[in-house]
Coordinates of N, CA, C and O in Angstrom, one line a residue:
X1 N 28.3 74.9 -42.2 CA 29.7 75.0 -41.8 C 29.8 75.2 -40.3 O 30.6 74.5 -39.6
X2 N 28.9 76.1 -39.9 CA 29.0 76.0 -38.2 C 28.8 74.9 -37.2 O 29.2 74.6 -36.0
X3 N 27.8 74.3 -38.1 CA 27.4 72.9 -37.5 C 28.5 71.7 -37.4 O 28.6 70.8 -36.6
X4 N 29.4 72.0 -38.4 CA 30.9 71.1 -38.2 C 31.5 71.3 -37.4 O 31.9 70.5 -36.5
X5 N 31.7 72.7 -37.8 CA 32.6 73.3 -36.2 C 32.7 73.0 -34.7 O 33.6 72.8 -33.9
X6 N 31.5 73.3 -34.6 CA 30.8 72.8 -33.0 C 31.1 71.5 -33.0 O 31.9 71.2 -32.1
X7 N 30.5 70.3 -34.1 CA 30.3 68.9 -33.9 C 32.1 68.7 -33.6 O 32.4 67.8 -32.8
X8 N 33.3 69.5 -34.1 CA 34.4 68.7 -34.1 C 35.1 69.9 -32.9 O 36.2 69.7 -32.4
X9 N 34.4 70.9 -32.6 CA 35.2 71.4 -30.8 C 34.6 70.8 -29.7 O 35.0 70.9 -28.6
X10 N 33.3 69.7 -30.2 CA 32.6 69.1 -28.8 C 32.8 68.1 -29.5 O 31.9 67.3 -29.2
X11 N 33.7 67.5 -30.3 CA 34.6 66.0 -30.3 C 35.8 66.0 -30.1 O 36.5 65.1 -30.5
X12 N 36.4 66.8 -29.6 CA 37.5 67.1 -29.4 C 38.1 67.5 -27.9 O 39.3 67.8 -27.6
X13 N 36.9 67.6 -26.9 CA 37.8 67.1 -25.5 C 37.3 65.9 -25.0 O 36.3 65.3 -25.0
X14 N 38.1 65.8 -24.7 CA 38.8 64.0 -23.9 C 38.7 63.7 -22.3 O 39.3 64.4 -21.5
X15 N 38.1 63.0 -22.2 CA 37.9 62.7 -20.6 C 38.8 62.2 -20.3 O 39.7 61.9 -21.1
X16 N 39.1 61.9 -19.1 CA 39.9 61.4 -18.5 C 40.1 59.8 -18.4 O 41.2 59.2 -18.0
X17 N 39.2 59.2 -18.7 CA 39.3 58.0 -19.2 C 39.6 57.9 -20.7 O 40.5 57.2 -21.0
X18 N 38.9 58.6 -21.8 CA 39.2 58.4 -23.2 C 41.1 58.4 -23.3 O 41.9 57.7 -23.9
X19 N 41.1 59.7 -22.3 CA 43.4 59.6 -22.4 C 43.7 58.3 -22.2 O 44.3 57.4 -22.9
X20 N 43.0 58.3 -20.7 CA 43.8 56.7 -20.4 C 43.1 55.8 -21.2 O 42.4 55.2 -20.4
X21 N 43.0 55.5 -21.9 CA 42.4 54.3 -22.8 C 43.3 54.7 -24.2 O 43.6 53.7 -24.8
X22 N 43.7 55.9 -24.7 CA 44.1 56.5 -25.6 C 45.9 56.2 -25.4 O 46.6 55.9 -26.4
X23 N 46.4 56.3 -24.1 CA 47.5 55.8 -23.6 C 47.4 54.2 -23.6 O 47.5 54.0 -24.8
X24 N 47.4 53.6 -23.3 CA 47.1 52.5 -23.4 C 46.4 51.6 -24.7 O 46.4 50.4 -24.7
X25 N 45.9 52.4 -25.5 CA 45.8 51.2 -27.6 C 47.0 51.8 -27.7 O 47.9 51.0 -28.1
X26 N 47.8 53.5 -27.5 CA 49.3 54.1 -28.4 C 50.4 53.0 -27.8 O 51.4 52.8 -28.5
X27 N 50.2 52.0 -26.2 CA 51.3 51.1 -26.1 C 51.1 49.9 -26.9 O 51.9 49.1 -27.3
X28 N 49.6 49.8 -27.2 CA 49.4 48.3 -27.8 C 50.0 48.3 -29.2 O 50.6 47.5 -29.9
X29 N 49.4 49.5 -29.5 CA 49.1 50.0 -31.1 C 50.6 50.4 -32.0 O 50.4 51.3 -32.8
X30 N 51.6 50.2 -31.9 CA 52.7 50.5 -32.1 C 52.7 51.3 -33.9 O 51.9 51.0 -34.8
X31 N 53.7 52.2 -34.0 CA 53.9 52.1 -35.1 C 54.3 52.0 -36.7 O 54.5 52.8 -37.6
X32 N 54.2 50.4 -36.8 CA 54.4 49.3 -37.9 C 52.4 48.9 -37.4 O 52.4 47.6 -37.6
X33 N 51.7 49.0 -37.1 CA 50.6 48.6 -36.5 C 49.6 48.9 -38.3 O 49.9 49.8 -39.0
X34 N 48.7 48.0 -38.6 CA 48.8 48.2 -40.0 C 47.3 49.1 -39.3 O 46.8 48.7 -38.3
X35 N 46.7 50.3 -39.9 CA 45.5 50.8 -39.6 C 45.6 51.4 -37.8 O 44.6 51.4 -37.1
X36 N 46.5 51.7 -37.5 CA 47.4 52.3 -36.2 C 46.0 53.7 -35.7 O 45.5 53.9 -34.5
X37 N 45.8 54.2 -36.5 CA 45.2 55.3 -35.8 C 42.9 54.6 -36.0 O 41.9 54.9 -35.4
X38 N 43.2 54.0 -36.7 CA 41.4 53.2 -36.5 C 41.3 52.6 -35.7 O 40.1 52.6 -35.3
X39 N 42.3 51.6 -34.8 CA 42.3 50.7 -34.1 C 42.7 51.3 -32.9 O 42.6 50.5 -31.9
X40 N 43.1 52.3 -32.7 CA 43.2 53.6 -31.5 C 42.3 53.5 -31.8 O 41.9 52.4 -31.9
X41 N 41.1 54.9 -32.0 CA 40.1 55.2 -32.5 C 39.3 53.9 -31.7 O 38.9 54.2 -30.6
X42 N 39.0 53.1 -32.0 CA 38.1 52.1 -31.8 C 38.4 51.4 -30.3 O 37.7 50.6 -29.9
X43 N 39.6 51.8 -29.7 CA 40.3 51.5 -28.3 C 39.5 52.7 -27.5 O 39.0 52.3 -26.5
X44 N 39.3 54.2 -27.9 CA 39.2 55.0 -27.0 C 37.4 54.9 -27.4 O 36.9 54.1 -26.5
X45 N 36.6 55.3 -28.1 CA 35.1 55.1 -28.5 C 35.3 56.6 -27.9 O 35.6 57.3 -27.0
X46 N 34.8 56.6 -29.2 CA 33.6 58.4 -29.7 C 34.5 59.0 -30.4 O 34.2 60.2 -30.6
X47 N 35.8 58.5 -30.9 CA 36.9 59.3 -31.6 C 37.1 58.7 -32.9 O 37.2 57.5 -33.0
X48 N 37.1 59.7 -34.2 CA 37.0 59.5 -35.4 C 39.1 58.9 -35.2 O 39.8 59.2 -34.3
X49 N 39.2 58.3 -36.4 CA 40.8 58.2 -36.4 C 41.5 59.4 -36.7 O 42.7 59.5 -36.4
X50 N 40.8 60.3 -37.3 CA 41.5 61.8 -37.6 C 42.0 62.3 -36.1 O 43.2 62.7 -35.9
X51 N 40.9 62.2 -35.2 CA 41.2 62.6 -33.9 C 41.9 62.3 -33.4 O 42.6 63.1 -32.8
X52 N 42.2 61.0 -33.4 CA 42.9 60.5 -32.9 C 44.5 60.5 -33.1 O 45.2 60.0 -32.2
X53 N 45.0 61.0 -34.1 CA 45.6 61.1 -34.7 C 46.4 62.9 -34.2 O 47.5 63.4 -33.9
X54 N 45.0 63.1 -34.5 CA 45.8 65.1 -34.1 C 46.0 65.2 -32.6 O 46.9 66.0 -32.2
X55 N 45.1 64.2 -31.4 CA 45.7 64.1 -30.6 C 47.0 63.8 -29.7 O 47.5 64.3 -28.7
X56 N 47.4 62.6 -30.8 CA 48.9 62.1 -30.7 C 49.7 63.5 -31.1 O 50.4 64.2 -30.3
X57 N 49.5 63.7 -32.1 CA 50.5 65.3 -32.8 C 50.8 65.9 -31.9 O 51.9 66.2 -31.6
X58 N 49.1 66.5 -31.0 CA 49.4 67.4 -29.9 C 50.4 67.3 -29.0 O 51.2 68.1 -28.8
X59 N 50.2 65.9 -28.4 CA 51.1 65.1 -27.4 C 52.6 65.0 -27.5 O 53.3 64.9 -26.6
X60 N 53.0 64.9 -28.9 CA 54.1 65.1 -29.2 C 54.9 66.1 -29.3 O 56.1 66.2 -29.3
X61 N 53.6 67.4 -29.6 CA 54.2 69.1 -29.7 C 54.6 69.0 -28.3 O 55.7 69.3 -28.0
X62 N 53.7 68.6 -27.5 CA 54.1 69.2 -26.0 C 55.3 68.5 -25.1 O 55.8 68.9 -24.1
X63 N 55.6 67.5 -25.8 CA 56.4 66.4 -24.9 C 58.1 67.5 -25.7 O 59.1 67.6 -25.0
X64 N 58.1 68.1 -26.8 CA 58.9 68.6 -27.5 C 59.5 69.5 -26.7 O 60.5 69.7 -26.1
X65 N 57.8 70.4 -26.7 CA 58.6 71.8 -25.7 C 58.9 71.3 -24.5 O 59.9 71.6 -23.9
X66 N 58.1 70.5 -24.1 CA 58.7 70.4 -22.4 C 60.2 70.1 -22.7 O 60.9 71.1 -22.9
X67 N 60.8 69.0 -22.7 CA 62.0 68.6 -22.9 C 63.0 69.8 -23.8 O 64.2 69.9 -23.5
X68 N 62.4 70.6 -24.7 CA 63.7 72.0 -25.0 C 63.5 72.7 -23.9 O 64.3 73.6 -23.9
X69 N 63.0 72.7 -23.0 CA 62.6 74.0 -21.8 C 61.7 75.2 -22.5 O 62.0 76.3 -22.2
X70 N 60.8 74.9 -23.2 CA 60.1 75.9 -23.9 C 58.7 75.9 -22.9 O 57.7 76.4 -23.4
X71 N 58.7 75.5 -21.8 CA 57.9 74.7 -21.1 C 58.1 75.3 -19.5 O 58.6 74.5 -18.7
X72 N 57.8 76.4 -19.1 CA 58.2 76.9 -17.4 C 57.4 75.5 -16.7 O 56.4 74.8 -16.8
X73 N 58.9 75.7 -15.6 CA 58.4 74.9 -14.5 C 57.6 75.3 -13.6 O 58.0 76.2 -12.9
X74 N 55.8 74.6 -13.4 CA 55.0 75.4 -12.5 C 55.6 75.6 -11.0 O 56.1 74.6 -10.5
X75 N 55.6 76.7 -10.5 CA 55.3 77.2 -8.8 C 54.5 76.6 -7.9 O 53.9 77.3 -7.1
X76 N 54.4 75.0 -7.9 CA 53.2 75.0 -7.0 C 53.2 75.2 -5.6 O 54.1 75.1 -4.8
X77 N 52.0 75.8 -5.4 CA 52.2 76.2 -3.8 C 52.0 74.8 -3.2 O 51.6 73.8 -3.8
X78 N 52.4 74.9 -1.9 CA 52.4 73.5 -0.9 C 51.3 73.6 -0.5 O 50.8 74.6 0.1
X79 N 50.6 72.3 -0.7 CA 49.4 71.6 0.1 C 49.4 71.3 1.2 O 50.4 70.6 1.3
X80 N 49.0 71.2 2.1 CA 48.9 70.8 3.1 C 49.9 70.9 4.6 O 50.3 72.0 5.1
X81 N 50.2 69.8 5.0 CA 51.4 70.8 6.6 C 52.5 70.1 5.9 O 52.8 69.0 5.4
X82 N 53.3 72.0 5.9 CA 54.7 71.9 5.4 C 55.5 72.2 5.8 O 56.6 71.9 5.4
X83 N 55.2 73.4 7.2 CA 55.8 73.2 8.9 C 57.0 74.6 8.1 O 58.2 74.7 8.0
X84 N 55.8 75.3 7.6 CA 56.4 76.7 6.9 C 57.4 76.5 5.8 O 57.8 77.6 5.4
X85 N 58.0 75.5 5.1 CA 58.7 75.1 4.4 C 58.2 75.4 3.0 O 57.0 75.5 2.6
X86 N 59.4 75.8 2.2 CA 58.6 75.9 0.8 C 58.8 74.6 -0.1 O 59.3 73.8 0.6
X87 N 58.6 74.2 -1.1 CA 58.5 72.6 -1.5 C 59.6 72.5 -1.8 O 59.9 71.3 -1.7
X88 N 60.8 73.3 -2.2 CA 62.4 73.6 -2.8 C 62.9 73.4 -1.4 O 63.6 72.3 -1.4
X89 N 62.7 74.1 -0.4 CA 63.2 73.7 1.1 C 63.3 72.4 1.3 O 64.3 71.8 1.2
X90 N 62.1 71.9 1.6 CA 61.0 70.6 2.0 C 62.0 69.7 1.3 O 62.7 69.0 2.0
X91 N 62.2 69.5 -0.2 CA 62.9 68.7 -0.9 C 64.8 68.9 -0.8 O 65.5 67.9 -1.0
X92 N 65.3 69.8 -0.4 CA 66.4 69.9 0.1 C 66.2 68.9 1.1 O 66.4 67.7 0.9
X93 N 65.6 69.5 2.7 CA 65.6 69.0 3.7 C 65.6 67.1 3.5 O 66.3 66.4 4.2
X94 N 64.5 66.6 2.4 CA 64.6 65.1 2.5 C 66.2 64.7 2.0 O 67.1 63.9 2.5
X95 N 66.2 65.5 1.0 CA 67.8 65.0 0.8 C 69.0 64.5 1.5 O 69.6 63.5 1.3
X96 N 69.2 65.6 2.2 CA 69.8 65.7 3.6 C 69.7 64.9 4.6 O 70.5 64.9 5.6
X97 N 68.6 64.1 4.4 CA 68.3 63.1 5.2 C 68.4 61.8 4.5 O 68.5 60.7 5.1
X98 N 68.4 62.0 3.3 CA 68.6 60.3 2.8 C 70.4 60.2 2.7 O 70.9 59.1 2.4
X99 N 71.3 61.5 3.0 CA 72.8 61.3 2.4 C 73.4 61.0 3.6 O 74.6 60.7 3.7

């Protein structure tokens, strides 16, 4: 039993290519798509269709909360020269400049 476990928490993160490949069969792969989550599955490689599948779910939980606002908007700090500006300032200020 433990041996599954492990095998399906170390099949279960996604590189950053496996998304983008995973993004791109979910545009090809539509949902009338007959066998929709094998043919994902076989778009990203190393992903059973199950996975692929609970992945999408995930993606959908989260796309949910974001859009209810169940979802805080991050604080990022500013990178780089921002000439003491905070990014809320910084984005006023362009405003003001494009009206």
């Amino acid at each position: 039993m433990a041996s599954s476990s492990m095998t399906s928490s170390r099949s279960s993160s996604w590189t950053t290519k496996q998304n983008k490949q995973f993004e791109e069969a979910l545009a090809k792969y539509d949902k009338e798509t007959p066998d929709r989550w094998h043919n994902i599955a076989r778009s990203v490689g190393g992903k059973s269709a199950d996975e692929v599948r609970r992945h999408y779910e995930a993606l959908v939980k989260d796309i949910m909360q974001i859009e209810s606002d169940q979802v805080p908007i991050p604080n990022y700090r500013a990178i780089g020269n921002t000439r003491g500006y905070s990014n809320e300032q910084r984005l006023m200020k362009n405003l003001k400049l494009q009206g």
